[in-house]
Coordinates of C-alpha atoms in Angstrom, one line a residue:
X1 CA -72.9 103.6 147.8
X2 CA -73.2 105.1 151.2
X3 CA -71.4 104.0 154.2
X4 CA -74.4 102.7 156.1
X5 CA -74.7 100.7 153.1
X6 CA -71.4 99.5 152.8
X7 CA -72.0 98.8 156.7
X8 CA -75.0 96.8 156.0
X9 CA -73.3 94.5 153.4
X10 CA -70.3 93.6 155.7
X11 CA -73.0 92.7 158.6
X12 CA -73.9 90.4 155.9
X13 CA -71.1 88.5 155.3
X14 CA -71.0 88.6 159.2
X15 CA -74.4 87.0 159.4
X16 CA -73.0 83.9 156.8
X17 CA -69.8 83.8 159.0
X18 CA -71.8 82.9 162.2
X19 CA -73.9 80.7 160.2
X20 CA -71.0 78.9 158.7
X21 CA -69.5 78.6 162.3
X22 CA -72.6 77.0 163.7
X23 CA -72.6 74.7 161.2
X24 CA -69.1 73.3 161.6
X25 CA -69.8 73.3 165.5
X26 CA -72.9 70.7 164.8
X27 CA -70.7 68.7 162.3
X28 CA -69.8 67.3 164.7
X29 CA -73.2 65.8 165.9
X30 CA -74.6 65.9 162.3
X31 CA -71.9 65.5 159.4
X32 CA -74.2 67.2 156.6
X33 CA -74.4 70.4 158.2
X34 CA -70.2 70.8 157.3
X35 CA -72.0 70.5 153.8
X36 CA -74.5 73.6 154.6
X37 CA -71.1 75.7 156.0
X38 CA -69.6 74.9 152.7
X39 CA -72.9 76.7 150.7
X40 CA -72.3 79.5 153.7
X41 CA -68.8 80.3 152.5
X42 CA -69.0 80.5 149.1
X43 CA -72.5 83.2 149.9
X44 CA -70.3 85.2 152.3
X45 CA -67.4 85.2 149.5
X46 CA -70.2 85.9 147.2
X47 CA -70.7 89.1 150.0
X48 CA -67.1 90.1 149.9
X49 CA -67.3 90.5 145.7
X50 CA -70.1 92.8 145.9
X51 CA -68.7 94.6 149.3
X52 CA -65.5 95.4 146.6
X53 CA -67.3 97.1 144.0
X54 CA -67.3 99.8 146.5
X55 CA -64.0 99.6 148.2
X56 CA -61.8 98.3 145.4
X57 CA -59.4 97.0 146.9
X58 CA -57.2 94.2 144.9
X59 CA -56.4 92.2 147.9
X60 CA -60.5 91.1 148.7
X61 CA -60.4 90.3 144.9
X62 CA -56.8 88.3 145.7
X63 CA -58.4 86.5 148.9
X64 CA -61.4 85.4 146.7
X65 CA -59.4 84.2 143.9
X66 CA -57.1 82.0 146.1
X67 CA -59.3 80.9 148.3
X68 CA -61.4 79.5 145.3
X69 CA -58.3 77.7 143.6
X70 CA -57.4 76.3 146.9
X71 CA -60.9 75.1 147.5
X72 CA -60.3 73.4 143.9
X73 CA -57.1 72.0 144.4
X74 CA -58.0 70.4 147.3
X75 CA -61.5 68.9 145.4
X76 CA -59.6 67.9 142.7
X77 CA -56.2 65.8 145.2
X78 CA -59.1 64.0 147.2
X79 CA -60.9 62.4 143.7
X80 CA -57.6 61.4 142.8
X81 CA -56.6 59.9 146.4
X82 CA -59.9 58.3 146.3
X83 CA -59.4 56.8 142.7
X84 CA -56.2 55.9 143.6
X85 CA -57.0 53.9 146.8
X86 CA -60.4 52.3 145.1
X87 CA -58.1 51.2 142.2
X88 CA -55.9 49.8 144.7
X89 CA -58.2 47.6 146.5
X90 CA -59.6 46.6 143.1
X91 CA -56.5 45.7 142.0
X92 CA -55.4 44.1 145.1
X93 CA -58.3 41.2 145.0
X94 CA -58.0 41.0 141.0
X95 CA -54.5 41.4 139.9
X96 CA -50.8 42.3 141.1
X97 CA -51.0 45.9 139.0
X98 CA -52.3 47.7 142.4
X99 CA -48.7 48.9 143.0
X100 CA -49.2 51.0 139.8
X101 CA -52.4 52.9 141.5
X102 CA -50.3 54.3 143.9
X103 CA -48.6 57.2 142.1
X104 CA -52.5 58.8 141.8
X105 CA -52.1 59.0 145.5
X106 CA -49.1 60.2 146.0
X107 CA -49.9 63.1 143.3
X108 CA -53.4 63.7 144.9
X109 CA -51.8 64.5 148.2
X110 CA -49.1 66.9 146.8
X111 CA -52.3 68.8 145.3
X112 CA -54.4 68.7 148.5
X113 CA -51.1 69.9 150.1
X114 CA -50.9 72.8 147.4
X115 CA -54.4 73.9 148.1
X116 CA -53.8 73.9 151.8
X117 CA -51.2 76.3 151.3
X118 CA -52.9 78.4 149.2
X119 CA -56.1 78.6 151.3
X120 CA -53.3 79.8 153.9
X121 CA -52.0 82.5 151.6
X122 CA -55.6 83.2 150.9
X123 CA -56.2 84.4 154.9
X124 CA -52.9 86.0 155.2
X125 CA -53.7 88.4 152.3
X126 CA -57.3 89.2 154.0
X127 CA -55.9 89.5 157.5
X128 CA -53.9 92.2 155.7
X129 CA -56.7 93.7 154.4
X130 CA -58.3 94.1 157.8
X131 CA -55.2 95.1 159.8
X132 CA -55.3 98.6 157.2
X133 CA -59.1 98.8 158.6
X134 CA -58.0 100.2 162.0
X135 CA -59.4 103.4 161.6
X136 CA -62.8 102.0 159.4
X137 CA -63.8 99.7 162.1
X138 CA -64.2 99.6 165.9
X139 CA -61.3 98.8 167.9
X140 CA -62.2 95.9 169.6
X141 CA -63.7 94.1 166.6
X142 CA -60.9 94.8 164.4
X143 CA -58.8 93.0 166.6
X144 CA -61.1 90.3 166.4
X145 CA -61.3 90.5 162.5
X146 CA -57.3 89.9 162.7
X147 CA -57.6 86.8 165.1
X148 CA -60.1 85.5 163.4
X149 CA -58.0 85.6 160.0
X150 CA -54.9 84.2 162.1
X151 CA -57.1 81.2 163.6
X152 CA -58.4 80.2 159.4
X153 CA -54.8 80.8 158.7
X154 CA -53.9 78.0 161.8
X155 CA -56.6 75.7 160.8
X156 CA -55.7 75.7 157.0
X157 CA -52.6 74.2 158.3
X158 CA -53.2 71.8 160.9
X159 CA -55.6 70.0 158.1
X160 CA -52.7 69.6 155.8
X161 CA -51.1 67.8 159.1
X162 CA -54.6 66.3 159.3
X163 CA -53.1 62.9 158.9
X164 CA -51.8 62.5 162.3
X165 CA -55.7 63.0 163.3
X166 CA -55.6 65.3 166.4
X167 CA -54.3 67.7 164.3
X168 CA -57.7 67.5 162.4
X169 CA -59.1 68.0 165.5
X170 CA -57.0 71.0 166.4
X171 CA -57.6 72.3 162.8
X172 CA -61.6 72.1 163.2
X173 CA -61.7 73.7 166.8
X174 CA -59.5 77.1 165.1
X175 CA -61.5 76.7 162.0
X176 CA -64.8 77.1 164.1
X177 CA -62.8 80.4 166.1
X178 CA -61.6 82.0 163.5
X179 CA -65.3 81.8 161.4
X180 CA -66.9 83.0 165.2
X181 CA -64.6 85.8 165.0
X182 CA -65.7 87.4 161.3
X183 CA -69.1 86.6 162.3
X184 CA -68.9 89.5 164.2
X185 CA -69.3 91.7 161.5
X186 CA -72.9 91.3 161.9
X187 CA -73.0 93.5 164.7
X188 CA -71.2 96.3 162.9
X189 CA -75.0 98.1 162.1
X190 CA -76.1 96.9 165.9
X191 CA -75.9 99.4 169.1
X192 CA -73.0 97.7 170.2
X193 CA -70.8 99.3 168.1
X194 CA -72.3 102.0 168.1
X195 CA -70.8 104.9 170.3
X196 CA -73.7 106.7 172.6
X197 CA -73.4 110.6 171.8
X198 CA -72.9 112.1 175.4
X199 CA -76.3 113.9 176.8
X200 CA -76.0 117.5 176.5
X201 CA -75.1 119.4 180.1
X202 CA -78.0 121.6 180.6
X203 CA -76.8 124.9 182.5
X204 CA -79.6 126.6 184.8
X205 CA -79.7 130.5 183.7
X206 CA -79.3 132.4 186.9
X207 CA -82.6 134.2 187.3
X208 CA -82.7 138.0 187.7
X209 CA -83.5 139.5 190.8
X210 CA -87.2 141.3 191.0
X211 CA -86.2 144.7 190.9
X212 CA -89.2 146.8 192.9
X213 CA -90.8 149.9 191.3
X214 CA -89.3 153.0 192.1
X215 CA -92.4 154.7 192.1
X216 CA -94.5 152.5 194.6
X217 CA -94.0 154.7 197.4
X218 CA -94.7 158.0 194.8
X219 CA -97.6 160.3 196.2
X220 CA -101.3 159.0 194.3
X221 CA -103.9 161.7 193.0
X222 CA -107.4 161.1 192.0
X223 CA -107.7 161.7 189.0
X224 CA -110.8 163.1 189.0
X225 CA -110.7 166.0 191.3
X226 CA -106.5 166.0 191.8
X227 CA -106.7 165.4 195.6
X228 CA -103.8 163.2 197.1
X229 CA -105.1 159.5 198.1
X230 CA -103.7 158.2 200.9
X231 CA -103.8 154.8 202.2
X232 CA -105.5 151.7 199.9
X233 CA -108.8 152.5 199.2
X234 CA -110.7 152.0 196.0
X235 CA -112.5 155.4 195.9
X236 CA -111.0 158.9 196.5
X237 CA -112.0 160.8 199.8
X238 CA -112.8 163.8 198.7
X239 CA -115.3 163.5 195.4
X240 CA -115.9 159.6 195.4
X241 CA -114.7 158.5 192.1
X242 CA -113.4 155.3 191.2
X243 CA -109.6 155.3 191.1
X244 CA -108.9 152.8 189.2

């Protein structure tokens, strides 16, 4: 694979970044559109598998992994929450059992909070990834690469404080920085990252000075009859012939 290739896959994943990023911003106007960042995460992930069959590097293989089982975990603690608080309204206008229903939520929490932390492992291990990049890509977008990593990182755990609500708040504003920030990936094909080879200085060759014939003040004959011409005419004094 060549490098503009490798190049044009990571401007991919940039590209799904910046979509996933819009679409948390307008969850907040429209709630199905944090549905359409979810489908954008798993496609960029999708980008980061393919982007390793070149690179090969275990920790984009680690990120994936984790970030995967922590999407999981946190699936399968909010079914059980859920069954646990339906069971307990159930139970509360139909029988005094509902107290029983409330181990299912206790567990469920424990394994939303497991999958919180390990979505927070899950950036640490890509933000070291892309702190070793420093030489791969540009300076200032490396830096954001990091942030952007640190911000996920921030926002993974201000959800699993999420009960104390402005945290989720706090948590959705760094989730929506950090996905801003890789988005700019896309850009890494794009001028702007591209460094503008310096125009060529053009040196003027000094031109030689006319040098004047020696012999344009040398004596001229006819060549006809031998007789010296003097001054600039065309035909010699003397015989009459043409002298040029």
């Amino acid at each position: 694979m060549s490098d503009d290739e490798l190049k044009r896959m990571w401007s991919e994943f940039g590209k799904n970044m910046h979509t996933v990023g819009l679409m948390m911003a307008l969850s907040f106007v429209v709630g199905v559109t944090g549905i359409v960042a979810l489908i954008f995460v798993f496609i960029a992930i999708g980008n980061l598998k393919r982007i390793n069959f070149y690179l090969k590097d275990n920790r984009l293989e680690d990120f994936r992994s984790k970030y995967i089982q922590a999407f999981v975990l946190r699936m399968v603690g909010v079914l059980i929450m859920v069954g646990g608080l339906v069971g307990m309204i159930f139970t509360g206008f139909f029988g005094d059992d509902w107290m029983f229903l409330f181990a299912p939520i206790v567990i469920g929490l424990i394994i939303v909070i497991a999958g919180g932390a390990l979505e927070m492992k899950a950036w640490d291990i890509l933000k070291s990834f892309f702190e070793d990049q420093g030489n791969y890509f540009p300076a200032i977008l490396h830096r954001d690469l990091v942030d952007g990593c640190n911000n996920l990182k921030t926002a993974a755990l201000m959800y699993l404080l999420s009960f104390l609500i402005i945290t989720l708040l706090i948590g959705i504003i760094f989730q929506i920085m950090g996905y801003f920030k890789l988005a700019k990936l896309k850009d890494l094909i794009a001028p702007y990252y591209q460094t503008t080879p310096a125009a060529p200085v053009q040196t003027q060759t000094p031109t030689p000075p006319v040098q004047s014939n020696p012999n344009s003040n040398a004596p001229k004959y006819c060549p006809n009859c031998g007789a010296e011409v003097k001054g600039t005419g065309k035909f010699c004094a003397e015989c009459g012939s043409p002298l040029t």
